[in-house]
């Protein structure tokens, strides 16, 4: 059982380039999330999708777009990368948006923008 | 507003000794509290949660957490630390008004020395 799978694992971009981070889950979860992790700041929510066909902004959405392609897949796009977007990006999923359901995380994408 | 604080960036403990990783929270409404562990180059893994009920919650790998409403704390504990417990630990609170939002602490690095 793969859980949450993210690709790529590593990426280096030049300022202004674009890229899409891919995420897929095989647990039939309704809710999916994108977080970024920066040293000393914990995880911050970029965007989330409560169900197929819906997306909403989190704490730090500027500079990002998302697509919930189907129930399994949730992608994150950087249209014009900036050095401030250097970070580790984590995709997560949850069975449903209830108090009981924990998040299940992928192994992350380490992005460097030069 | 919901928030969590982890006052210690790092905790050092000898193998076999008890360990405590501290977390305090601020919520409006009922607290939905979680602990996650992150090993190097991996995503976060769910350890345990407090939703309601007993103040002592048991989780994975022998960890437990004590919920204290009067002190607004949710400290992670283990009676006897293992070297393999060395990792980064995150406390998180779920937004009671929007279950899609988690707020993470900044993380505590646990070092267990042989």
Short mmCIF file of C-alpha atoms in Angstrom, two decimals:
data_model
loop_
_atom_site.label_atom_id
_atom_site.label_comp_id
_atom_site.label_asym_id
_atom_site.label_seq_id
_atom_site.Cartn_x
_atom_site.Cartn_y
_atom_site.Cartn_z
CA UNK A 1 0.00 0.00 0.00
CA UNK A 2 1.82 3.12 -1.25
CA UNK A 3 -0.16 5.75 0.71
CA UNK A 4 0.71 9.25 -0.52
CA UNK A 5 3.19 9.48 -3.39
CA UNK A 6 4.91 12.70 -4.43
CA UNK A 7 7.03 13.41 -7.48
CA UNK A 8 9.68 14.59 -8.00
CA UNK A 9 11.76 14.08 -4.85
CA UNK A 10 14.17 16.88 -5.68
CA UNK A 11 14.06 19.85 -8.05
CA UNK A 12 16.25 22.85 -8.78
CA UNK A 13 14.70 25.79 -10.64
CA UNK A 14 15.94 29.13 -11.80
CA UNK A 15 13.99 32.24 -10.82
CA UNK A 16 11.03 32.67 -13.15
CA UNK A 17 10.76 29.04 -14.22
CA UNK A 18 7.58 27.08 -13.68
CA UNK A 19 6.92 23.57 -12.49
CA UNK A 20 4.20 21.29 -11.19
CA UNK A 21 4.51 19.06 -8.15
CA UNK A 22 2.47 15.90 -8.39
CA UNK A 23 0.70 14.06 -5.60
CA UNK A 24 -1.43 10.93 -5.60
CA UNK A 25 -3.02 8.92 -2.81
CA UNK A 26 -4.43 5.41 -2.96
CA UNK A 27 -6.37 5.43 0.33
CA UNK A 28 -9.65 6.75 -1.15
CA UNK A 29 -9.36 9.86 0.99
CA UNK A 30 -11.64 12.81 0.36
CA UNK A 31 -9.41 15.64 1.55
CA UNK A 32 -5.95 16.54 0.23
CA UNK A 33 -3.48 19.23 1.24
CA UNK A 34 -0.26 20.95 0.25
CA UNK A 35 2.11 22.19 2.96
CA UNK A 36 5.52 23.77 2.92
CA UNK A 37 8.11 23.17 5.62
CA UNK A 38 10.73 25.75 6.45
CA UNK A 39 13.31 25.51 9.26
CA UNK A 40 11.94 26.69 12.61
CA UNK A 41 8.47 27.38 11.20
CA UNK A 42 6.76 24.04 11.28
CA UNK A 43 4.40 23.31 8.42
CA UNK A 44 2.26 25.92 6.76
CA UNK A 45 -0.80 25.15 4.67
CA UNK A 46 -0.65 26.40 1.08
CA UNK A 47 -3.90 25.03 -0.39
CA UNK A 48 -6.32 22.27 0.36
CA UNK A 49 -9.08 20.36 -1.36
CA UNK A 50 -11.91 19.17 0.86
CA UNK A 51 -13.36 17.02 -1.89
CA UNK A 52 -13.01 16.33 -5.58
CA UNK A 53 -13.80 19.50 -7.52
CA UNK A 54 -13.10 21.97 -4.71
CA UNK A 55 -9.98 23.86 -3.67
CA UNK A 56 -9.37 26.54 -1.04
CA UNK A 57 -6.54 28.77 0.07
CA UNK A 58 -4.54 28.08 3.19
CA UNK A 59 -2.14 30.33 5.10
CA UNK A 60 0.41 30.97 2.35
CA UNK A 61 -1.24 30.62 -1.10
CA UNK A 62 0.50 33.48 -2.94
CA UNK A 63 2.60 32.31 -5.87
CA UNK A 64 0.92 28.91 -6.10
CA UNK A 65 -1.99 27.29 -7.90
CA UNK A 66 -3.53 23.86 -7.41
CA UNK A 67 -5.64 21.39 -9.31
CA UNK A 68 -7.66 18.53 -7.88
CA UNK A 69 -7.55 16.39 -10.98
CA UNK A 70 -9.67 13.58 -9.52
CA UNK A 71 -10.17 11.99 -6.13
CA UNK A 72 -6.65 10.52 -6.15
CA UNK A 73 -4.55 13.39 -7.50
CA UNK A 74 -3.81 16.91 -6.29
CA UNK A 75 -1.11 18.96 -8.01
CA UNK A 76 0.68 22.14 -6.98
CA UNK A 77 1.96 24.57 -9.61
CA UNK A 78 4.52 27.33 -9.33
CA UNK A 79 3.99 29.62 -12.31
CA UNK A 80 7.06 31.82 -11.80
CA UNK A 81 9.37 30.47 -9.13
CA UNK A 82 11.05 32.81 -6.66
CA UNK A 83 13.92 32.15 -4.20
CA UNK A 84 11.42 32.58 -1.34
CA UNK A 85 9.73 29.40 -2.56
CA UNK A 86 12.81 27.34 -1.73
CA UNK A 87 11.37 24.84 0.70
CA UNK A 88 10.32 21.27 1.28
CA UNK A 89 6.80 20.62 0.03
CA UNK A 90 4.56 17.97 1.50
CA UNK A 91 1.33 16.60 0.18
CA UNK A 92 -1.08 15.04 2.67
CA UNK A 93 -4.47 13.42 2.66
CA UNK A 94 -7.19 12.74 5.20
CA UNK A 95 -10.10 10.34 5.14
CA UNK A 96 -12.49 13.18 5.80
CA UNK A 97 -12.46 16.59 7.35
CA UNK A 98 -13.48 15.48 10.83
CA UNK A 99 -11.80 15.91 14.16
CA UNK A 100 -10.75 12.27 14.30
CA UNK A 101 -8.98 11.83 10.99
CA UNK A 102 -5.21 12.35 11.04
CA UNK A 103 -3.20 13.55 8.08
CA UNK A 104 -1.17 11.06 6.03
CA UNK A 105 1.91 12.59 4.45
CA UNK A 106 4.04 11.88 1.42
CA UNK A 107 7.83 11.94 1.66
CA UNK A 108 8.17 15.45 0.29
CA UNK A 109 9.70 17.36 -2.60
CA UNK A 110 12.82 19.37 -1.85
CA UNK A 111 12.76 22.46 -4.08
CA UNK A 112 15.59 24.92 -4.53
CA UNK A 113 15.07 28.13 -6.50
CA UNK A 114 18.27 29.94 -7.50
CA UNK B 1 -7.48 31.69 16.71
CA UNK B 2 -5.76 28.32 17.04
CA UNK B 3 -2.07 27.90 17.71
CA UNK B 4 0.45 25.58 19.30
CA UNK B 5 3.81 26.29 20.85
CA UNK B 6 6.73 23.95 21.34
CA UNK B 7 9.03 25.81 23.72
CA UNK B 8 12.09 23.59 23.22
CA UNK B 9 13.95 23.46 19.92
CA UNK B 10 15.87 20.42 21.12
CA UNK B 11 15.60 17.82 23.85
CA UNK B 12 18.50 15.57 24.81
CA UNK B 13 17.96 12.39 26.79
CA UNK B 14 19.96 9.24 27.52
CA UNK B 15 18.72 5.91 26.25
CA UNK B 16 16.57 4.18 28.84
CA UNK B 17 15.54 7.43 30.55
CA UNK B 18 12.04 8.87 30.34
CA UNK B 19 11.46 11.60 27.82
CA UNK B 20 9.04 14.53 27.60
CA UNK B 21 8.48 16.81 24.63
CA UNK B 22 6.40 19.83 25.55
CA UNK B 23 3.47 21.40 23.74
CA UNK B 24 1.03 24.11 24.75
CA UNK B 25 -1.99 25.12 22.74
CA UNK B 26 -4.48 27.92 22.29
CA UNK B 27 -7.88 27.14 20.80
CA UNK B 28 -11.38 28.47 20.64
CA UNK B 29 -13.72 25.59 21.32
CA UNK B 30 -12.82 21.96 21.86
CA UNK B 31 -9.19 21.04 21.26
CA UNK B 32 -8.30 18.43 18.63
CA UNK B 33 -4.63 17.73 19.32
CA UNK B 34 -2.14 15.58 17.46
CA UNK B 35 1.49 14.51 17.64
CA UNK B 36 3.53 13.64 14.56
CA UNK B 37 7.10 12.38 14.14
CA UNK B 38 9.41 13.11 11.23
CA UNK B 39 12.49 11.05 10.42
CA UNK B 40 15.18 12.50 8.11
CA UNK B 41 14.07 12.93 4.50
CA UNK B 42 10.62 11.54 5.26
CA UNK B 43 7.14 12.93 5.68
CA UNK B 44 5.41 13.31 9.01
CA UNK B 45 3.95 10.19 10.59
CA UNK B 46 0.95 10.25 12.90
CA UNK B 47 1.70 9.18 16.50
CA UNK B 48 -1.42 9.89 18.52
CA UNK B 49 -4.36 12.21 19.00
CA UNK B 50 -6.59 13.65 21.68
CA UNK B 51 -10.17 14.31 20.75
CA UNK B 52 -12.10 13.70 23.95
CA UNK B 53 -12.10 11.28 26.86
CA UNK B 54 -9.15 10.11 28.94
CA UNK B 55 -6.44 12.66 29.56
CA UNK B 56 -3.70 10.08 28.96
CA UNK B 57 -3.61 9.05 25.33
CA UNK B 58 -1.57 6.08 24.11
CA UNK B 59 -0.11 5.97 20.63
CA UNK B 60 2.40 4.27 18.38
CA UNK B 61 5.91 3.06 19.31
CA UNK B 62 5.21 3.25 23.08
CA UNK B 63 4.52 6.99 23.09
CA UNK B 64 1.78 8.58 25.14
CA UNK B 65 0.61 12.12 25.71
CA UNK B 66 -0.99 13.83 28.65
CA UNK B 67 -3.76 16.33 28.02
CA UNK B 68 -4.07 19.02 30.69
CA UNK B 69 -6.95 21.40 30.12
CA UNK B 70 -6.12 23.82 32.95
CA UNK B 71 -2.55 24.24 31.73
CA UNK B 72 -3.53 24.02 28.04
CA UNK B 73 -0.77 21.51 27.50
CA UNK B 74 -0.41 18.27 25.57
CA UNK B 75 3.04 16.91 26.39
CA UNK B 76 4.43 13.86 24.62
CA UNK B 77 6.02 11.22 26.85
CA UNK B 78 7.73 7.88 26.77
CA UNK B 79 8.84 5.92 29.85
CA UNK B 80 12.09 4.62 28.35
CA UNK B 81 13.74 6.31 25.35
CA UNK B 82 15.39 4.44 22.50
CA UNK B 83 18.15 5.71 20.22
CA UNK B 84 15.76 5.05 17.34
CA UNK B 85 13.33 7.62 18.82
CA UNK B 86 15.71 10.37 17.70
CA UNK B 87 13.69 12.47 15.27
CA UNK B 88 11.77 15.72 14.86
CA UNK B 89 8.45 15.89 16.71
CA UNK B 90 5.55 18.17 15.86
CA UNK B 91 2.52 19.05 17.89
CA UNK B 92 -0.55 20.17 15.95
CA UNK B 93 -4.04 21.44 16.64
CA UNK B 94 -6.97 21.08 14.31
CA UNK B 95 -9.14 24.13 13.74
CA UNK B 96 -12.50 23.37 15.35
CA UNK B 97 -14.19 25.81 12.95
CA UNK B 98 -12.61 24.33 9.83
CA UNK B 99 -11.44 20.75 10.15
CA UNK B 100 -9.38 21.10 7.00
CA UNK B 101 -6.90 23.35 8.80
CA UNK B 102 -4.15 22.11 11.08
CA UNK B 103 -1.77 24.43 12.89
CA UNK B 104 1.66 22.98 13.57
CA UNK B 105 4.25 23.88 16.17
CA UNK B 106 7.78 24.68 15.08
CA UNK B 107 9.02 21.22 16.00
CA UNK B 108 11.32 19.76 18.67
CA UNK B 109 14.37 17.75 17.77
CA UNK B 110 14.76 14.78 20.10
CA UNK B 111 18.26 13.39 20.52
CA UNK B 112 18.55 10.09 22.37
CA UNK B 113 22.15 9.20 23.20
CA UNK B 114 23.37 5.66 23.87
#
